[in-house]
Tab-separated table of C-alpha atoms in Angstrom:
chain	number	residue	atom	x	y	z
A	1283	UNK	CA	5.176	-37.819	10.038
A	1284	UNK	CA	8.284	-39.481	11.535
A	1285	UNK	CA	9.702	-40.058	8.035
A	1286	UNK	CA	9.314	-36.332	7.227
A	1287	UNK	CA	11.032	-35.376	10.471
A	1288	UNK	CA	14.030	-37.608	9.770
A	1289	UNK	CA	14.367	-36.293	6.174
A	1290	UNK	CA	14.051	-32.780	7.395
A	1291	UNK	CA	16.613	-33.358	10.081
A	1292	UNK	CA	19.021	-34.846	7.537
A	1293	UNK	CA	18.649	-31.819	5.263
A	1294	UNK	CA	19.146	-29.404	8.083
A	1295	UNK	CA	22.288	-31.098	9.426
A	1296	UNK	CA	23.813	-31.240	5.930
A	1297	UNK	CA	23.046	-27.556	5.494
A	1298	UNK	CA	24.624	-26.405	8.733
A	1299	UNK	CA	27.497	-28.801	8.126
A	1300	UNK	CA	28.267	-27.437	4.631
A	1301	UNK	CA	27.538	-30.902	3.210
A	1302	UNK	CA	30.297	-32.485	5.349
A	1303	UNK	CA	29.435	-35.933	6.668
A	1304	UNK	CA	32.170	-35.585	9.266
A	1305	UNK	CA	30.438	-32.616	10.802
A	1306	UNK	CA	27.169	-34.436	10.764
A	1307	UNK	CA	28.897	-37.239	12.662
A	1308	UNK	CA	30.137	-34.660	15.168
A	1309	UNK	CA	26.556	-33.475	15.876
A	1310	UNK	CA	25.302	-37.095	16.073
A	1311	UNK	CA	28.135	-37.950	18.480
A	1312	UNK	CA	27.407	-34.855	20.494
A	1313	UNK	CA	23.755	-35.961	20.831
A	1314	UNK	CA	24.574	-39.469	22.188
A	1315	UNK	CA	27.164	-37.989	24.483
A	1316	UNK	CA	24.725	-35.449	25.748
A	1317	UNK	CA	22.070	-38.193	26.404
A	1318	UNK	CA	24.505	-40.225	28.391
A	1319	UNK	CA	25.583	-37.231	30.383
A	1320	UNK	CA	21.992	-36.172	31.114
A	1321	UNK	CA	21.256	-39.655	32.314
A	1322	UNK	CA	24.326	-39.533	34.600
A	1323	UNK	CA	23.118	-36.248	36.071
A	1324	UNK	CA	20.179	-38.021	37.643
A	1325	UNK	CA	22.718	-38.945	40.347
A	1326	UNK	CA	22.621	-35.288	41.473
A	1327	UNK	CA	18.915	-35.563	42.442
A	1328	UNK	CA	18.267	-39.226	43.286
A	1329	UNK	CA	19.962	-41.242	45.996
A	1330	UNK	CA	18.682	-44.671	44.951
A	1331	UNK	CA	17.378	-46.356	41.816
A	1332	UNK	CA	15.002	-49.308	42.496
A	1333	UNK	CA	16.323	-52.660	41.286
A	1334	UNK	CA	13.318	-52.897	38.942
A	1335	UNK	CA	14.365	-49.597	37.306
A	1336	UNK	CA	17.820	-50.885	36.707
A	1337	UNK	CA	16.529	-54.133	35.150
A	1338	UNK	CA	14.010	-52.345	32.975
A	1339	UNK	CA	16.578	-49.777	31.787
A	1340	UNK	CA	19.195	-52.384	30.880
A	1341	UNK	CA	16.683	-54.604	29.065
A	1342	UNK	CA	15.311	-51.671	27.180
A	1343	UNK	CA	18.815	-50.861	25.979
A	1344	UNK	CA	19.334	-54.569	24.981
A	1345	UNK	CA	16.158	-54.414	22.897
A	1346	UNK	CA	17.262	-51.368	21.078
A	1347	UNK	CA	20.733	-52.776	20.423
A	1348	UNK	CA	19.512	-56.117	19.119
A	1349	UNK	CA	17.284	-54.552	16.507
A	1350	UNK	CA	19.794	-51.843	15.549
A	1351	UNK	CA	22.484	-54.438	15.036
A	1352	UNK	CA	20.374	-55.964	12.182
A	1353	UNK	CA	18.246	-53.138	10.712
A	1354	UNK	CA	20.968	-50.455	10.694
A	1355	UNK	CA	24.106	-52.507	10.206
A	1356	UNK	CA	24.007	-56.204	9.240
A	1357	UNK	CA	21.053	-56.338	6.822
A	1358	UNK	CA	21.933	-53.091	5.005
A	1359	UNK	CA	25.522	-54.366	4.618
A	1360	UNK	CA	24.331	-57.603	3.095
A	1361	UNK	CA	21.899	-55.774	0.811
A	1362	UNK	CA	24.671	-53.607	-0.467
A	1363	UNK	CA	27.667	-56.007	-0.662
A	1364	UNK	CA	26.459	-59.498	-0.036
A	1365	UNK	CA	26.942	-61.936	2.744
A	1366	UNK	CA	30.717	-62.788	2.852
A	1367	UNK	CA	32.183	-59.324	3.722
A	1368	UNK	CA	29.562	-58.626	6.335
A	1369	UNK	CA	29.857	-62.131	7.877
A	1370	UNK	CA	33.682	-61.593	8.113
A	1371	UNK	CA	33.015	-58.160	9.718
A	1372	UNK	CA	30.669	-59.720	12.284
A	1373	UNK	CA	33.325	-62.245	13.283
A	1374	UNK	CA	35.894	-59.455	13.554
A	1375	UNK	CA	33.600	-57.409	15.746
A	1376	UNK	CA	32.958	-60.298	18.081
A	1377	UNK	CA	36.721	-61.046	18.339
A	1378	UNK	CA	37.545	-57.377	18.911
A	1379	UNK	CA	35.216	-56.959	21.856
A	1380	UNK	CA	36.162	-60.425	23.161
A	1381	UNK	CA	39.787	-59.323	23.202
A	1382	UNK	CA	38.956	-55.987	24.882
A	1383	UNK	CA	36.786	-57.883	27.389
A	1384	UNK	CA	39.679	-60.102	28.324
A	1385	UNK	CA	42.537	-57.603	28.302
A	1386	UNK	CA	40.856	-54.517	29.869
A	1387	UNK	CA	40.093	-54.995	33.577
A	1388	UNK	CA	36.489	-54.126	34.411
A	1389	UNK	CA	33.739	-54.986	36.793
A	1390	UNK	CA	30.008	-55.482	36.164
A	1391	UNK	CA	27.366	-54.489	38.647
A	1392	UNK	CA	26.193	-58.054	39.036
A	1393	UNK	CA	28.623	-60.468	37.449
A	1394	UNK	CA	31.616	-58.904	39.172
A	1395	UNK	CA	35.252	-58.658	37.952
A	1396	UNK	CA	36.480	-59.714	34.514
A	1397	UNK	CA	39.983	-59.259	33.033
A	1398	UNK	CA	43.521	-59.963	34.120
A	1399	UNK	CA	43.402	-61.290	37.727
A	1400	UNK	CA	46.504	-59.380	38.729
A	1401	UNK	CA	44.830	-56.038	38.002
A	1402	UNK	CA	41.821	-56.515	40.256
A	1403	UNK	CA	43.546	-55.246	43.446
A	1404	UNK	CA	45.393	-52.426	41.677
A	1405	UNK	CA	42.395	-50.626	40.369
A	1406	UNK	CA	39.621	-49.059	42.524
A	1407	UNK	CA	36.211	-50.513	41.939
A	1408	UNK	CA	34.932	-47.298	40.521
A	1409	UNK	CA	37.344	-47.411	37.702
A	1410	UNK	CA	36.545	-51.082	36.981
A	1411	UNK	CA	32.922	-50.059	36.536
A	1412	UNK	CA	33.966	-47.114	34.326
A	1413	UNK	CA	35.905	-49.476	31.999
A	1414	UNK	CA	32.912	-51.718	31.785
A	1415	UNK	CA	30.680	-48.766	30.717
A	1416	UNK	CA	33.263	-47.697	28.116
A	1417	UNK	CA	33.399	-51.253	26.696
A	1418	UNK	CA	29.622	-51.063	26.265
A	1419	UNK	CA	29.618	-47.626	24.710
A	1420	UNK	CA	32.341	-48.029	22.114
A	1421	UNK	CA	30.432	-50.405	19.842
A	1422	UNK	CA	27.404	-48.132	20.075
A	1423	UNK	CA	29.464	-45.130	18.882
A	1424	UNK	CA	31.004	-47.169	16.065
A	1425	UNK	CA	27.525	-48.300	14.951
A	1426	UNK	CA	26.353	-44.660	14.727
A	1427	UNK	CA	29.410	-43.482	12.808
A	1428	UNK	CA	29.352	-46.433	10.368
A	1429	UNK	CA	25.695	-46.304	9.692
A	1430	UNK	CA	25.970	-42.569	8.912
A	1431	UNK	CA	28.470	-43.294	6.186
A	1432	UNK	CA	26.193	-46.032	4.742
A	1433	UNK	CA	23.060	-43.864	4.688
A	1434	UNK	CA	22.478	-40.473	6.425
A	1435	UNK	CA	18.859	-41.221	7.354
A	1436	UNK	CA	19.712	-44.673	8.704
A	1437	UNK	CA	22.525	-43.203	10.724
A	1438	UNK	CA	20.305	-40.593	12.178
A	1439	UNK	CA	17.733	-43.230	13.213
A	1440	UNK	CA	20.496	-45.130	14.830
A	1441	UNK	CA	21.824	-42.098	16.670
A	1442	UNK	CA	18.305	-41.256	17.947
A	1443	UNK	CA	17.722	-44.840	19.156
A	1444	UNK	CA	21.191	-45.111	20.783
A	1445	UNK	CA	20.738	-41.775	22.435
A	1446	UNK	CA	17.293	-42.763	23.831
A	1447	UNK	CA	18.783	-45.850	25.507
A	1448	UNK	CA	21.936	-44.000	26.571
A	1449	UNK	CA	19.926	-41.855	28.990
A	1450	UNK	CA	18.743	-44.692	31.307
A	1451	UNK	CA	22.108	-46.468	30.734
A	1452	UNK	CA	23.921	-43.437	32.080
A	1453	UNK	CA	21.597	-43.288	35.073
A	1454	UNK	CA	22.032	-47.006	35.806
A	1455	UNK	CA	25.791	-46.686	36.046
A	1456	UNK	CA	26.047	-43.211	37.763
A	1457	UNK	CA	23.807	-44.003	40.727
A	1458	UNK	CA	25.748	-47.124	41.934
A	1459	UNK	CA	28.973	-45.166	41.533
A	1460	UNK	CA	27.461	-42.294	43.576
A	1461	UNK	CA	26.899	-44.805	46.393
A	1462	UNK	CA	30.497	-46.163	46.150
A	1463	UNK	CA	32.072	-42.638	46.105
A	1464	UNK	CA	29.720	-41.180	48.686
A	1465	UNK	CA	29.407	-38.057	46.562
A	1466	UNK	CA	27.508	-37.162	43.449
A	1467	UNK	CA	29.807	-35.040	41.206
A	1468	UNK	CA	32.303	-37.800	40.454
A	1469	UNK	CA	29.796	-40.238	38.928
A	1470	UNK	CA	28.377	-37.396	36.756
A	1471	UNK	CA	31.779	-36.627	35.384
A	1472	UNK	CA	32.346	-40.340	34.760
A	1473	UNK	CA	29.081	-40.437	32.826
A	1474	UNK	CA	30.204	-37.447	30.756
A	1475	UNK	CA	33.524	-39.233	30.101
A	1476	UNK	CA	31.836	-42.382	28.860
A	1477	UNK	CA	29.627	-40.230	26.648
A	1478	UNK	CA	32.622	-38.449	25.201
A	1479	UNK	CA	34.310	-41.765	24.502
A	1480	UNK	CA	31.152	-42.825	22.516
A	1481	UNK	CA	31.246	-39.555	20.666
A	1482	UNK	CA	34.906	-40.084	19.678
A	1483	UNK	CA	33.986	-43.464	18.196
A	1484	UNK	CA	31.114	-41.928	16.187
A	1485	UNK	CA	33.579	-39.495	14.587
A	1486	UNK	CA	36.361	-42.037	14.100
A	1487	UNK	CA	33.990	-44.505	12.480
A	1488	UNK	CA	32.679	-41.829	10.096
A	1489	UNK	CA	36.202	-40.573	9.260
A	1490	UNK	CA	37.626	-44.069	8.671
A	1491	UNK	CA	34.797	-45.476	6.533
A	1492	UNK	CA	34.563	-42.239	4.519
A	1493	UNK	CA	38.278	-42.388	3.751
A	1494	UNK	CA	38.248	-46.192	3.078
A	1495	UNK	CA	34.838	-46.563	1.562
A	1496	UNK	CA	35.604	-50.108	0.223
A	1497	UNK	CA	35.766	-51.324	3.825
A	1498	UNK	CA	32.268	-50.091	4.683
A	1499	UNK	CA	30.525	-53.585	4.317
A	1500	UNK	CA	33.120	-55.047	6.760
A	1501	UNK	CA	32.592	-52.049	9.048
A	1502	UNK	CA	28.809	-52.540	9.175
A	1503	UNK	CA	29.259	-56.174	10.014
A	1504	UNK	CA	32.000	-55.347	12.610
A	1505	UNK	CA	29.820	-52.763	14.343
A	1506	UNK	CA	26.820	-55.050	14.273
A	1507	UNK	CA	28.856	-58.045	15.630
A	1508	UNK	CA	30.360	-55.925	18.366
A	1509	UNK	CA	26.903	-54.718	19.513
A	1510	UNK	CA	25.519	-58.287	19.375
A	1511	UNK	CA	28.397	-59.578	21.464
A	1512	UNK	CA	27.925	-56.889	24.117
A	1513	UNK	CA	24.209	-57.465	24.180
A	1514	UNK	CA	24.136	-61.283	24.298
A	1515	UNK	CA	27.269	-61.854	26.354
A	1516	UNK	CA	27.189	-58.921	28.794
A	1517	UNK	CA	23.797	-57.289	29.048
A	1518	UNK	CA	21.236	-60.181	28.770
A	1519	UNK	CA	23.046	-62.300	31.469
A	1520	UNK	CA	23.022	-59.358	33.800
A	1521	UNK	CA	19.335	-58.441	33.408
A	1522	UNK	CA	18.173	-62.056	33.685
A	1523	UNK	CA	20.267	-62.732	36.802
A	1524	UNK	CA	17.291	-63.322	39.060
A	1525	UNK	CA	13.657	-64.588	38.837
A	1526	UNK	CA	11.808	-61.780	40.615
A	1527	UNK	CA	11.703	-59.298	37.706
A	1528	UNK	CA	11.699	-61.587	34.691
A	1529	UNK	CA	8.340	-60.238	33.420
A	1530	UNK	CA	9.481	-56.626	33.822
A	1531	UNK	CA	12.786	-57.414	32.131
A	1532	UNK	CA	11.027	-59.081	29.210
A	1533	UNK	CA	8.625	-56.066	28.867
A	1534	UNK	CA	11.626	-53.715	28.926
A	1535	UNK	CA	13.375	-55.683	26.215
A	1536	UNK	CA	10.383	-55.544	23.901
A	1537	UNK	CA	9.765	-51.864	24.640
A	1538	UNK	CA	13.249	-51.144	23.364
A	1539	UNK	CA	12.703	-53.623	20.502
A	1540	UNK	CA	9.574	-51.873	19.343
A	1541	UNK	CA	11.031	-48.365	19.723
A	1542	UNK	CA	13.884	-49.211	17.439
A	1543	UNK	CA	11.522	-50.947	14.942
A	1544	UNK	CA	9.324	-47.848	15.020
A	1545	UNK	CA	12.185	-45.495	14.293
A	1546	UNK	CA	13.510	-47.801	11.520
A	1547	UNK	CA	10.033	-48.065	9.920
A	1548	UNK	CA	10.158	-44.264	9.450
A	1549	UNK	CA	12.411	-44.914	6.414
A	1550	UNK	CA	9.895	-47.339	4.880
């Protein structure tokens, strides 16, 4: 049933896009941006998100990203082009996000400030958190765009999974920002901005790897490595920061893990 839905969705998107993969990537990017924005809109109605809800949401997103890194990017790349180009792409993806992580000032909800020390006092806390969200979202957008070029159905599965985890991720970030700003509209707009940044990466990834198809195996590895770096270095340390909710965090991780596996299994 799920397989038939994905195949039907792929045919429909190709039909309304006139067979253009770039337009399909636009619709996929619009979907993930919308999910992030809808998650951010929760700040309009809720004043506080329980700590357990934050932990579960982040761990769910981490589970989705771990599986998607392999099933939608790394393993398909190895199957199509062999290990060396994908391995090099993974290393490039890790180095890229590592450089962004060090050069772009940002602040995590738990771990605090990262980036050039001289920039900490110059930027308001809200913008530091915004930069952190964008750093997380860019690899996700690249993953969707790259996987769409590799295989339309695989790309749609990735977009659906990323969109599902973008909703709670947008909520997790928007509510703390609402507390900081003492008003709700600003955080919603910030959530929309981060979603649009992710959408841009979906389209850029699709455009680039369509134009330079020979680089696709490297791109699959790069997107996979970037997502793995964000998950292992940024998200997992944040969600396992304390001992009180370890069981809930682990359950959230495997919930996301199984959701992505279920979606991926739709392609057989």
